[in-house]
Amino acid sequence: MPQAMRPIGIFDSGIGGLTVARAISQRFPSHPLIYFGDTAHLPYGEKSPELIRRYASRITRELVDMDCVAIVVACNSASSNALEEVREVAGKAVPVIDVIHPVVQSVAIQFPGESIGVIGTRATIDSGWYQRLLEERGCGVKAKATPLLASAIEEGFHEGKVSSALIEAYLADGFLSGIKALVLGCTHYPLITDQILRSMPSDVMIIDSAEAVAKALSDLDVGISPGVLFEEGSHQSMPLRRFIVSDLTRSFQLGAERFFGAPVTLEERKLRES
Ligand code: DGL
């Protein structure tokens, strides 16, 4: 396959990484994408670092075997716990982009020396990555694990009383005071940005990683370009987007269709033992 046609591989535990996939497909509308949702093992945020590493490595192996030109770890829990392993499996020829470095870099430029809030899964916050990377760039950090949010979103509670009550419970204790920006350190959280905004002081900015990650991908020199346009459902051999899950679940199907506002065809691929 010519370099420009090799797909971009993107993965997360579930639907959260679709927020990153959408930003990528907006930037590269004609480039094929393969999205892998590890529905058999979500939520990653409650797993041990060892288990997250094992799952992330296996998915990376699948995506490399599918000839992906680059891998996007569209999951903060995996980015903060398994990046080294993902890079090792991907090898030198397949660049890997995580969701943390690009957003930290952009926040540190936008808010030099300021105090930044970060919310994310337990696995992400406990890893200390955001704290370390932001502090290295001169920012103050307030970090908080908000463990029930990703599962609630995955279950379809992306609006209404359940997610509002969780946001209230996690954020109404003064956590937001004194910060200039709140980083959504889980790729599921942009799906409830409007609700989070409602509990935020108006002078605190919400930042998610999707745009910064899509931009980091465009800075790679690996031939990712608009390429040749493939229509979804056309007779072309490689559809524009493929959605693969490790377990065909109704919640992923509904979540992805709600997200794109259109029917989505899922393929199931069980993760191999490596
Ligand atoms: N969306 C993922 C993240 O960014 C994973 C959430 C989960 O599975 O717990 O951390």
Tab-separated table of C-alpha atoms and ligand atoms in Angstrom:
chain	number	residue	atom	x	y	z
A	1	MET	CA	0.000	0.000	0.000
A	2	PRO	CA	1.483	3.438	-0.818
A	3	GLN	CA	2.595	5.326	2.306
A	4	ALA	CA	-0.145	7.951	2.009
A	5	MET	CA	-2.839	5.285	2.067
A	6	ARG	CA	-1.712	3.434	5.151
A	7	PRO	CA	-4.311	3.986	7.875
A	8	ILE	CA	-3.827	5.911	11.096
A	9	GLY	CA	-4.453	3.560	14.032
A	10	ILE	CA	-6.246	5.022	17.035
A	11	PHE	CA	-7.197	3.225	20.223
A	12	ASP	CA	-8.975	3.674	23.521
A	13	SER	CA	-10.823	1.448	25.960
A	14	GLY	CA	-14.194	2.499	24.544
A	15	ILE	CA	-15.937	5.455	22.919
A	16	GLY	CA	-13.823	8.215	24.516
A	17	GLY	CA	-11.106	8.098	21.867
A	18	LEU	CA	-13.717	8.888	19.240
A	19	THR	CA	-13.374	12.513	20.371
A	20	VAL	CA	-9.749	12.331	19.226
A	21	ALA	CA	-10.607	10.332	16.083
A	22	ARG	CA	-13.085	13.013	15.057
A	23	ALA	CA	-10.506	15.805	15.387
A	24	ILE	CA	-8.073	13.689	13.342
A	25	SER	CA	-10.573	12.941	10.620
A	26	GLN	CA	-11.499	16.624	10.450
A	27	ARG	CA	-7.860	17.480	9.880
A	28	PHE	CA	-7.252	14.599	7.441
A	29	PRO	CA	-10.690	14.045	5.917
A	30	SER	CA	-9.437	11.751	3.193
A	31	HIS	CA	-7.055	9.643	5.193
A	32	PRO	CA	-8.210	6.170	6.290
A	33	LEU	CA	-8.494	5.529	10.028
A	34	ILE	CA	-8.752	2.364	12.061
A	35	TYR	CA	-10.302	2.848	15.483
A	36	PHE	CA	-9.871	0.105	18.083
A	37	GLY	CA	-12.099	0.178	21.182
A	38	ASP	CA	-11.040	-2.341	23.827
A	39	THR	CA	-14.588	-2.892	25.017
A	40	ALA	CA	-13.702	-6.281	26.493
A	41	HIS	CA	-11.484	-4.592	29.076
A	42	LEU	CA	-12.918	-1.170	29.872
A	43	PRO	CA	-12.688	0.793	32.077
A	44	TYR	CA	-8.909	1.101	31.879
A	45	GLY	CA	-8.940	3.736	34.602
A	46	GLU	CA	-9.531	1.115	37.304
A	47	LYS	CA	-6.945	-1.379	36.023
A	48	SER	CA	-3.404	-1.821	37.290
A	49	PRO	CA	-0.565	-0.307	35.234
A	50	GLU	CA	0.571	-3.874	34.350
A	51	LEU	CA	-2.790	-4.796	32.891
A	52	ILE	CA	-3.102	-1.519	30.967
A	53	ARG	CA	0.362	-2.160	29.500
A	54	ARG	CA	-0.613	-5.657	28.444
A	55	TYR	CA	-3.819	-4.528	26.697
A	56	ALA	CA	-2.191	-1.500	25.066
A	57	SER	CA	0.681	-3.628	23.743
A	58	ARG	CA	-1.681	-6.183	22.223
A	59	ILE	CA	-3.785	-3.530	20.508
A	60	THR	CA	-0.660	-1.868	19.164
A	61	ARG	CA	0.464	-5.215	17.733
A	62	GLU	CA	-2.910	-5.565	15.966
A	63	LEU	CA	-2.700	-2.044	14.537
A	64	VAL	CA	0.880	-2.513	13.369
A	65	ASP	CA	-0.124	-5.806	11.733
A	66	MET	CA	-2.877	-3.869	9.929
A	67	ASP	CA	-0.100	-1.709	8.453
A	68	CYS	CA	-0.930	1.498	10.326
A	69	VAL	CA	1.298	4.417	9.440
A	70	ALA	CA	1.135	5.881	12.974
A	71	ILE	CA	-0.489	4.941	16.273
A	72	VAL	CA	-2.490	7.387	18.372
A	73	VAL	CA	-2.976	6.336	21.985
A	74	ALA	CA	-6.325	8.108	22.390
A	75	CYS	CA	-6.543	7.183	26.042
A	76	ASN	CA	-4.948	9.036	28.931
A	77	SER	CA	-4.857	5.940	31.134
A	78	ALA	CA	-2.800	4.097	28.498
A	79	SER	CA	-0.752	7.181	27.561
A	80	SER	CA	0.320	7.657	31.172
A	81	ASN	CA	0.969	3.991	31.972
A	82	ALA	CA	1.910	2.189	28.768
A	83	LEU	CA	3.583	4.619	26.375
A	84	GLU	CA	6.985	2.992	26.557
A	85	GLU	CA	5.528	-0.468	25.843
A	86	VAL	CA	3.410	0.868	22.967
A	87	ARG	CA	6.510	2.508	21.445
A	88	GLU	CA	8.460	-0.698	21.817
A	89	VAL	CA	5.805	-2.778	20.042
A	90	ALA	CA	5.297	-0.150	17.334
A	91	GLY	CA	9.028	-0.078	16.595
A	92	LYS	CA	11.020	2.756	15.101
A	93	ALA	CA	9.165	2.796	11.795
A	94	VAL	CA	5.728	3.513	13.264
A	95	PRO	CA	5.525	6.749	15.250
A	96	VAL	CA	3.325	6.884	18.336
A	97	ILE	CA	1.429	9.920	19.591
A	98	ASP	CA	-0.038	10.010	23.071
A	99	VAL	CA	-2.761	12.340	24.325
A	100	ILE	CA	-0.806	13.912	27.180
A	101	HIS	CA	2.388	15.484	25.796
A	102	PRO	CA	0.653	17.559	23.076
A	103	VAL	CA	-1.918	19.018	25.469
A	104	VAL	CA	0.648	19.745	28.191
A	105	GLN	CA	2.804	21.554	25.677
A	106	SER	CA	-0.071	23.678	24.438
A	107	VAL	CA	-1.367	24.472	27.963
A	108	ALA	CA	2.097	25.483	29.183
A	109	ILE	CA	2.382	27.929	26.275
A	110	GLN	CA	-1.139	29.309	26.775
A	111	PHE	CA	-0.926	29.612	30.577
A	112	PRO	CA	2.738	30.099	31.513
A	113	GLY	CA	3.372	29.764	35.247
A	114	GLU	CA	-0.348	29.469	36.057
A	115	SER	CA	-2.159	26.909	38.154
A	116	ILE	CA	-3.819	24.218	36.027
A	117	GLY	CA	-6.485	21.727	37.114
A	118	VAL	CA	-6.495	18.194	35.709
A	119	ILE	CA	-9.244	15.608	36.068
A	120	GLY	CA	-8.884	12.051	34.844
A	121	THR	CA	-9.209	8.399	35.709
A	122	ARG	CA	-7.546	6.943	38.770
A	123	ALA	CA	-4.910	5.253	36.591
A	124	THR	CA	-4.029	8.567	34.938
A	125	ILE	CA	-3.962	10.718	38.057
A	126	ASP	CA	-2.146	8.085	40.144
A	127	SER	CA	0.557	7.836	37.474
A	128	GLY	CA	1.503	11.455	38.271
A	129	TRP	CA	2.282	12.162	34.626
A	130	TYR	CA	0.267	15.327	34.176
A	131	GLN	CA	1.572	16.652	37.476
A	132	ARG	CA	5.199	15.979	36.529
A	133	LEU	CA	5.006	17.224	32.937
A	134	LEU	CA	3.132	20.422	33.826
A	135	GLU	CA	5.412	21.182	36.769
A	136	GLU	CA	8.495	20.632	34.573
A	137	ARG	CA	7.098	23.366	32.326
A	138	GLY	CA	6.616	25.761	35.223
A	139	CYS	CA	2.879	25.376	35.855
A	140	GLY	CA	1.204	24.704	39.199
A	141	VAL	CA	-1.074	21.634	39.179
A	142	LYS	CA	-4.208	20.563	41.015
A	143	ALA	CA	-5.090	17.018	39.984
A	144	LYS	CA	-8.115	14.968	40.887
A	145	ALA	CA	-9.295	11.476	39.990
A	146	THR	CA	-12.934	11.410	38.897
A	147	PRO	CA	-13.267	7.640	38.469
A	148	LEU	CA	-16.982	7.189	37.840
A	149	LEU	CA	-17.247	9.667	34.980
A	150	ALA	CA	-15.854	7.539	32.125
A	151	SER	CA	-18.041	4.540	32.991
A	152	ALA	CA	-21.134	6.751	33.254
A	153	ILE	CA	-20.403	8.260	29.831
A	154	GLU	CA	-19.747	4.825	28.347
A	155	GLU	CA	-23.137	3.741	29.721
A	156	GLY	CA	-24.855	6.600	27.896
A	157	PHE	CA	-25.148	9.034	30.816
A	158	HIS	CA	-23.563	11.840	28.857
A	159	GLU	CA	-26.300	14.291	29.762
A	160	GLY	CA	-28.903	14.534	32.484
A	161	LYS	CA	-28.957	13.972	36.204
A	162	VAL	CA	-26.406	11.176	36.604
A	163	SER	CA	-23.462	12.948	35.004
A	164	SER	CA	-24.478	16.308	36.553
A	165	ALA	CA	-24.559	14.754	40.013
A	166	LEU	CA	-21.132	13.166	39.483
A	167	ILE	CA	-19.616	16.407	38.246
A	168	GLU	CA	-21.119	18.226	41.207
A	169	ALA	CA	-19.807	15.620	43.639
A	170	TYR	CA	-16.289	15.751	42.199
A	171	LEU	CA	-15.896	19.461	41.485
A	172	ALA	CA	-17.961	21.344	44.061
A	173	ASP	CA	-15.405	21.120	46.860
A	174	GLY	CA	-13.265	24.093	45.951
A	175	PHE	CA	-11.102	22.064	43.551
A	176	LEU	CA	-11.662	24.618	40.798
A	177	SER	CA	-10.672	27.648	42.841
A	178	GLY	CA	-7.459	29.349	41.826
A	179	ILE	CA	-6.976	27.495	38.540
A	180	LYS	CA	-6.808	29.162	35.132
A	181	ALA	CA	-7.663	26.118	33.042
A	182	LEU	CA	-9.113	22.658	33.558
A	183	VAL	CA	-7.585	19.903	31.440
A	184	LEU	CA	-9.987	17.075	30.632
A	185	GLY	CA	-7.445	14.315	31.218
A	186	CYS	CA	-9.687	11.534	29.937
A	187	THR	CA	-10.816	11.329	26.342
A	188	HIS	CA	-14.348	10.450	27.460
A	189	TYR	CA	-14.859	13.793	29.209
A	190	PRO	CA	-15.251	16.031	26.111
A	191	LEU	CA	-18.559	14.194	25.656
A	192	ILE	CA	-19.841	16.041	28.741
A	193	THR	CA	-18.067	19.370	28.211
A	194	ASP	CA	-21.325	21.325	28.280
A	195	GLN	CA	-22.245	19.898	31.647
A	196	ILE	CA	-18.784	20.480	33.080
A	197	LEU	CA	-18.932	24.065	31.816
A	198	ARG	CA	-22.108	24.625	33.812
A	199	SER	CA	-20.271	23.920	37.073
A	200	MET	CA	-17.238	26.024	36.213
A	201	PRO	CA	-16.421	29.617	37.058
A	202	SER	CA	-16.627	31.556	33.780
A	203	ASP	CA	-12.962	32.576	33.916
A	204	VAL	CA	-11.635	28.986	33.900
A	205	MET	CA	-11.000	27.554	30.454
A	206	ILE	CA	-11.710	23.913	29.600
A	207	ILE	CA	-9.016	22.206	27.553
A	208	ASP	CA	-9.270	18.839	25.852
A	209	SER	CA	-6.568	16.997	23.987
A	210	ALA	CA	-8.266	16.302	20.649
A	211	GLU	CA	-7.062	19.325	18.690
A	212	ALA	CA	-3.541	19.283	20.121
A	213	VAL	CA	-3.224	15.587	19.224
A	214	ALA	CA	-4.495	16.085	15.671
A	215	LYS	CA	-1.982	18.889	15.264
A	216	ALA	CA	0.863	16.729	16.619
A	217	LEU	CA	-0.066	14.117	14.030
A	218	SER	CA	0.090	16.683	11.254
A	219	ASP	CA	3.609	17.614	12.386
A	220	LEU	CA	4.791	14.037	11.746
A	221	ASP	CA	6.590	13.499	8.504
A	222	VAL	CA	5.133	10.098	7.611
A	223	GLY	CA	3.049	10.877	4.577
A	224	ILE	CA	-0.271	11.455	6.316
A	225	SER	CA	-2.122	13.636	3.895
A	226	PRO	CA	-5.588	14.160	2.487
A	227	GLY	CA	-4.694	11.357	0.059
A	228	VAL	CA	-7.391	9.751	-2.061
A	229	LEU	CA	-10.955	10.073	-0.894
A	230	PHE	CA	-12.700	6.828	-0.010
A	231	GLU	CA	-16.420	7.026	0.528
A	232	GLU	CA	-17.791	5.043	3.424
A	233	GLY	CA	-19.759	2.065	2.106
A	234	SER	CA	-18.216	2.374	-1.357
A	235	HIS	CA	-16.739	-0.583	-3.207
A	236	GLN	CA	-13.206	0.630	-2.457
A	237	SER	CA	-10.988	-1.939	-0.827
A	238	MET	CA	-10.185	0.252	2.191
A	239	PRO	CA	-13.082	2.124	3.730
A	240	LEU	CA	-12.387	5.579	5.119
A	241	ARG	CA	-12.951	4.494	8.704
A	242	ARG	CA	-13.002	1.094	10.340
A	243	PHE	CA	-14.261	0.522	13.851
A	244	ILE	CA	-12.947	-2.560	15.598
A	245	VAL	CA	-13.894	-3.642	19.113
A	246	SER	CA	-12.592	-6.457	21.260
A	247	ASP	CA	-16.160	-7.291	22.279
A	248	LEU	CA	-19.289	-6.341	20.351
A	249	THR	CA	-21.266	-4.438	22.944
A	250	ARG	CA	-24.520	-2.599	22.643
A	251	SER	CA	-23.186	0.351	24.646
A	252	PHE	CA	-20.303	0.927	22.204
A	253	GLN	CA	-22.621	0.565	19.215
A	254	LEU	CA	-25.112	3.064	20.643
A	255	GLY	CA	-22.400	5.405	21.900
A	256	ALA	CA	-20.595	5.506	18.539
A	257	GLU	CA	-23.835	6.045	16.628
A	258	ARG	CA	-24.910	8.791	18.999
A	259	PHE	CA	-21.495	10.393	18.608
A	260	PHE	CA	-21.476	10.354	14.795
A	261	GLY	CA	-25.238	10.708	14.361
A	262	ALA	CA	-25.157	7.874	11.811
A	263	PRO	CA	-25.111	4.068	11.734
A	264	VAL	CA	-21.681	2.600	12.441
A	265	THR	CA	-20.541	-0.866	11.377
A	266	LEU	CA	-18.450	-2.617	14.000
A	267	GLU	CA	-15.986	-5.451	13.480
A	268	GLU	CA	-15.046	-7.686	16.371
A	269	ARG	CA	-11.483	-8.815	16.918
A	270	LYS	CA	-10.509	-10.645	20.088
A	271	LEU	CA	-7.122	-9.607	21.404
A	272	ARG	CA	-4.482	-12.272	20.975
A	273	GLU	CA	-2.306	-13.390	23.841
A	274	SER	CA	1.158	-12.154	23.015
B	1	DGL	N1	-10.808	7.349	27.758
B	1	DGL	C1	-9.808	6.770	28.569
B	1	DGL	C2	-8.866	7.777	29.158
B	1	DGL	O1	-8.607	8.759	28.507
B	1	DGL	C3	-10.156	5.587	29.398
B	1	DGL	C4	-11.278	5.661	30.347
B	1	DGL	C5	-11.437	4.309	31.021
B	1	DGL	O2	-11.536	3.297	30.325
B	1	DGL	O3	-11.401	4.276	32.267
B	1	DGL	O4	-8.313	7.583	30.214
